Short mmCIF file of C-alpha atoms in Angstrom, two decimals:
data_model
loop_
_atom_site.label_atom_id
_atom_site.label_comp_id
_atom_site.label_asym_id
_atom_site.label_seq_id
_atom_site.Cartn_x
_atom_site.Cartn_y
_atom_site.Cartn_z
CA MET A 1 6.64 63.17 82.30
CA ARG A 2 3.92 63.11 79.76
CA LEU A 3 6.21 61.86 77.36
CA LEU A 4 6.69 58.92 79.37
CA VAL A 5 2.99 58.23 80.29
CA PHE A 6 2.55 58.81 76.37
CA ALA A 7 4.94 56.41 75.50
CA THR A 8 3.74 53.88 78.09
CA LEU A 9 -0.04 54.15 76.85
CA PHE A 10 1.03 53.59 73.16
CA GLY A 11 2.92 50.82 73.90
CA VAL A 12 0.06 49.29 76.20
CA LEU A 13 -2.50 49.84 73.08
CA LEU A 14 0.26 48.47 70.34
CA ASP A 15 0.73 45.20 72.40
CA ALA A 16 -3.06 44.95 72.73
CA GLY A 17 -3.82 44.81 69.12
CA ASP A 18 -0.99 42.19 68.82
CA ALA A 19 -3.70 39.64 70.15
CA LEU A 20 -4.43 37.15 67.27
CA GLN A 21 -7.56 35.20 67.33
CA ILE A 22 -8.65 33.07 64.59
CA GLN A 23 -12.04 31.45 63.55
CA CYS A 24 -12.08 27.92 62.37
CA TYR A 25 -14.86 25.35 61.93
CA GLN A 26 -15.34 23.11 64.55
CA CYS A 27 -17.30 19.50 64.26
CA GLU A 28 -17.10 15.79 64.22
CA GLU A 29 -19.37 14.67 61.68
CA HIS A 30 -19.74 12.64 58.79
CA ASN A 31 -20.57 15.46 56.41
CA ASP A 32 -18.00 18.01 55.73
CA CYS A 33 -19.55 20.47 58.59
CA SER A 34 -18.63 23.84 56.52
CA THR A 35 -21.58 25.66 57.36
CA PRO A 36 -22.22 28.57 59.91
CA GLU A 37 -23.39 26.88 62.93
CA TYR A 38 -20.12 25.11 63.12
CA ILE A 39 -17.95 28.32 63.07
CA VAL A 40 -16.12 29.10 66.41
CA ASN A 41 -13.78 31.46 67.87
CA CYS A 42 -10.17 30.20 68.91
CA THR A 43 -8.94 30.82 71.99
CA VAL A 44 -6.24 34.26 71.31
CA ASN A 45 -2.71 33.72 71.11
CA VAL A 46 -2.85 30.00 72.12
CA GLN A 47 -4.78 28.29 69.14
CA ASP A 48 -3.45 29.97 65.92
CA MET A 49 -4.37 27.41 63.64
CA CYS A 50 -7.05 25.52 62.04
CA GLN A 51 -7.13 21.82 61.98
CA LYS A 52 -8.97 18.97 59.56
CA GLU A 53 -9.02 15.31 59.89
CA VAL A 54 -10.45 13.32 57.29
CA LEU A 55 -10.95 9.53 58.20
CA VAL A 56 -12.18 7.01 55.87
CA LYS A 57 -14.07 4.30 57.65
CA PRO A 58 -16.32 1.62 56.71
CA ASP A 59 -19.38 3.76 57.15
CA GLY A 60 -17.76 6.36 55.12
CA ILE A 61 -15.79 9.56 55.56
CA HIS A 62 -15.52 11.25 58.81
CA TYR A 63 -14.35 14.55 59.68
CA ARG A 64 -12.68 16.29 62.43
CA LYS A 65 -12.22 20.14 62.47
CA SER A 66 -10.94 22.16 65.33
CA CYS A 67 -8.96 24.75 66.26
CA ALA A 68 -5.48 24.01 67.34
CA SER A 69 -2.16 25.33 68.37
CA SER A 70 0.54 25.61 65.68
CA GLY A 71 2.81 23.28 67.43
CA ALA A 72 0.09 20.35 68.15
CA CYS A 73 -1.31 20.63 64.81
CA LEU A 74 2.00 20.59 62.82
CA ILE A 75 3.09 17.51 65.06
CA ALA A 76 0.24 15.63 64.58
CA SER A 77 -0.18 16.28 60.62
CA SER A 78 3.54 15.01 60.42
CA GLY A 79 2.89 11.89 62.35
CA TYR A 80 -0.37 10.81 60.61
CA GLN A 81 1.38 11.63 57.34
CA GLN A 82 2.02 7.93 56.28
CA PHE A 83 -1.58 7.14 57.05
CA CYS A 84 -3.16 9.77 54.33
CA THR A 85 -3.73 6.94 51.78
CA GLY A 86 -7.08 8.08 50.60
CA ARG A 87 -8.10 4.09 51.20
CA LEU A 88 -9.82 2.50 54.00
CA ASN A 89 -8.91 3.38 57.70
CA SER A 90 -6.85 6.50 56.04
CA VAL A 91 -6.40 9.41 58.26
CA CYS A 92 -5.50 12.63 57.24
CA ILE A 93 -4.53 15.60 59.26
CA SER A 94 -3.82 19.20 57.82
CA CYS A 95 -3.41 22.47 59.26
CA CYS A 96 -3.67 25.97 58.23
CA ASN A 97 -3.74 29.46 59.41
CA THR A 98 -6.02 31.41 57.75
CA PRO A 99 -9.56 32.38 59.06
CA LEU A 100 -11.98 29.31 58.09
CA CYS A 101 -9.19 27.62 56.32
CA ASN A 102 -10.68 24.14 57.50
CA GLY A 103 -13.59 24.71 55.36
CA PRO A 104 -14.56 23.29 52.15
CA LYS A 105 -12.01 22.68 49.36
CA ARG A 106 -11.84 25.40 47.54
CA LYS A 107 -12.43 25.20 43.60
CA ARG A 108 -9.67 25.48 41.64
CA PRO A 109 -9.61 28.33 39.23
CA VAL A 110 -10.49 27.56 35.33
CA PRO A 111 -7.16 27.53 33.52
CA SER A 112 -6.87 30.39 30.79
CA ALA A 113 -6.99 29.37 27.36
CA ALA A 114 -2.99 29.63 27.17
CA GLY A 115 -3.28 28.13 23.19
CA SER A 116 -5.75 30.96 22.22
CA HIS A 117 -3.35 33.63 23.46
CA ALA A 118 -0.59 32.30 21.58
CA ARG A 119 -2.93 32.01 18.45
CA SER A 120 -3.77 35.73 18.86
CA SER A 121 -0.40 36.74 19.19
CA ARG A 122 0.62 35.41 15.53
CA PRO A 123 -1.18 38.27 13.76
CA LEU A 124 0.81 40.76 15.61
CA VAL A 125 3.96 39.14 14.78
CA ALA A 126 2.97 38.81 11.21
CA LEU A 127 2.30 42.90 11.42
CA LEU A 128 5.24 43.41 12.94
CA THR A 129 7.25 41.60 10.23
CA PHE A 130 5.75 43.74 7.55
CA LEU A 131 6.41 46.97 9.60
CA LEU A 132 9.86 46.88 11.20
CA PRO A 133 12.99 46.71 8.53
CA PRO A 134 14.73 43.52 8.11
CA ARG A 135 17.63 44.31 10.60
CA LEU A 136 15.38 45.18 13.55
CA LEU A 137 13.81 41.50 13.51
CA LEU A 138 15.27 38.64 15.69
CA PRO A 139 14.55 35.56 14.99
CA LEU A 140 11.98 34.06 17.11
CA THR A 141 12.56 30.97 19.18
#
């Protein structure tokens, strides 16, 4: 009997841990509204995505950010895909599912200097050419 009670309580505790809540930015502004005062907690297990709409109007770019259910957001974003041109009257809707992902675009990392890596391996190849016996050297492609 004790095992049954323990298993039931353990199951209830595990089930409570499954509740998913995401934080998103929520606003309707001319600016990108990605500051702490626009952060909201979305409805648990209902609004599981963040949505971002970017509208290009004659008076500038407008932003609409909110919590959304995955179904509604994905339908809206695919429905407006043809209107996402970046020109006047453009409407772009995107969905994401990580905390505050409807905020500002992240800066891209600076690409590593691949060319300098290739150059830095040349002295190593030259050193190996002198140290290894000729039958161990394979042609480089």
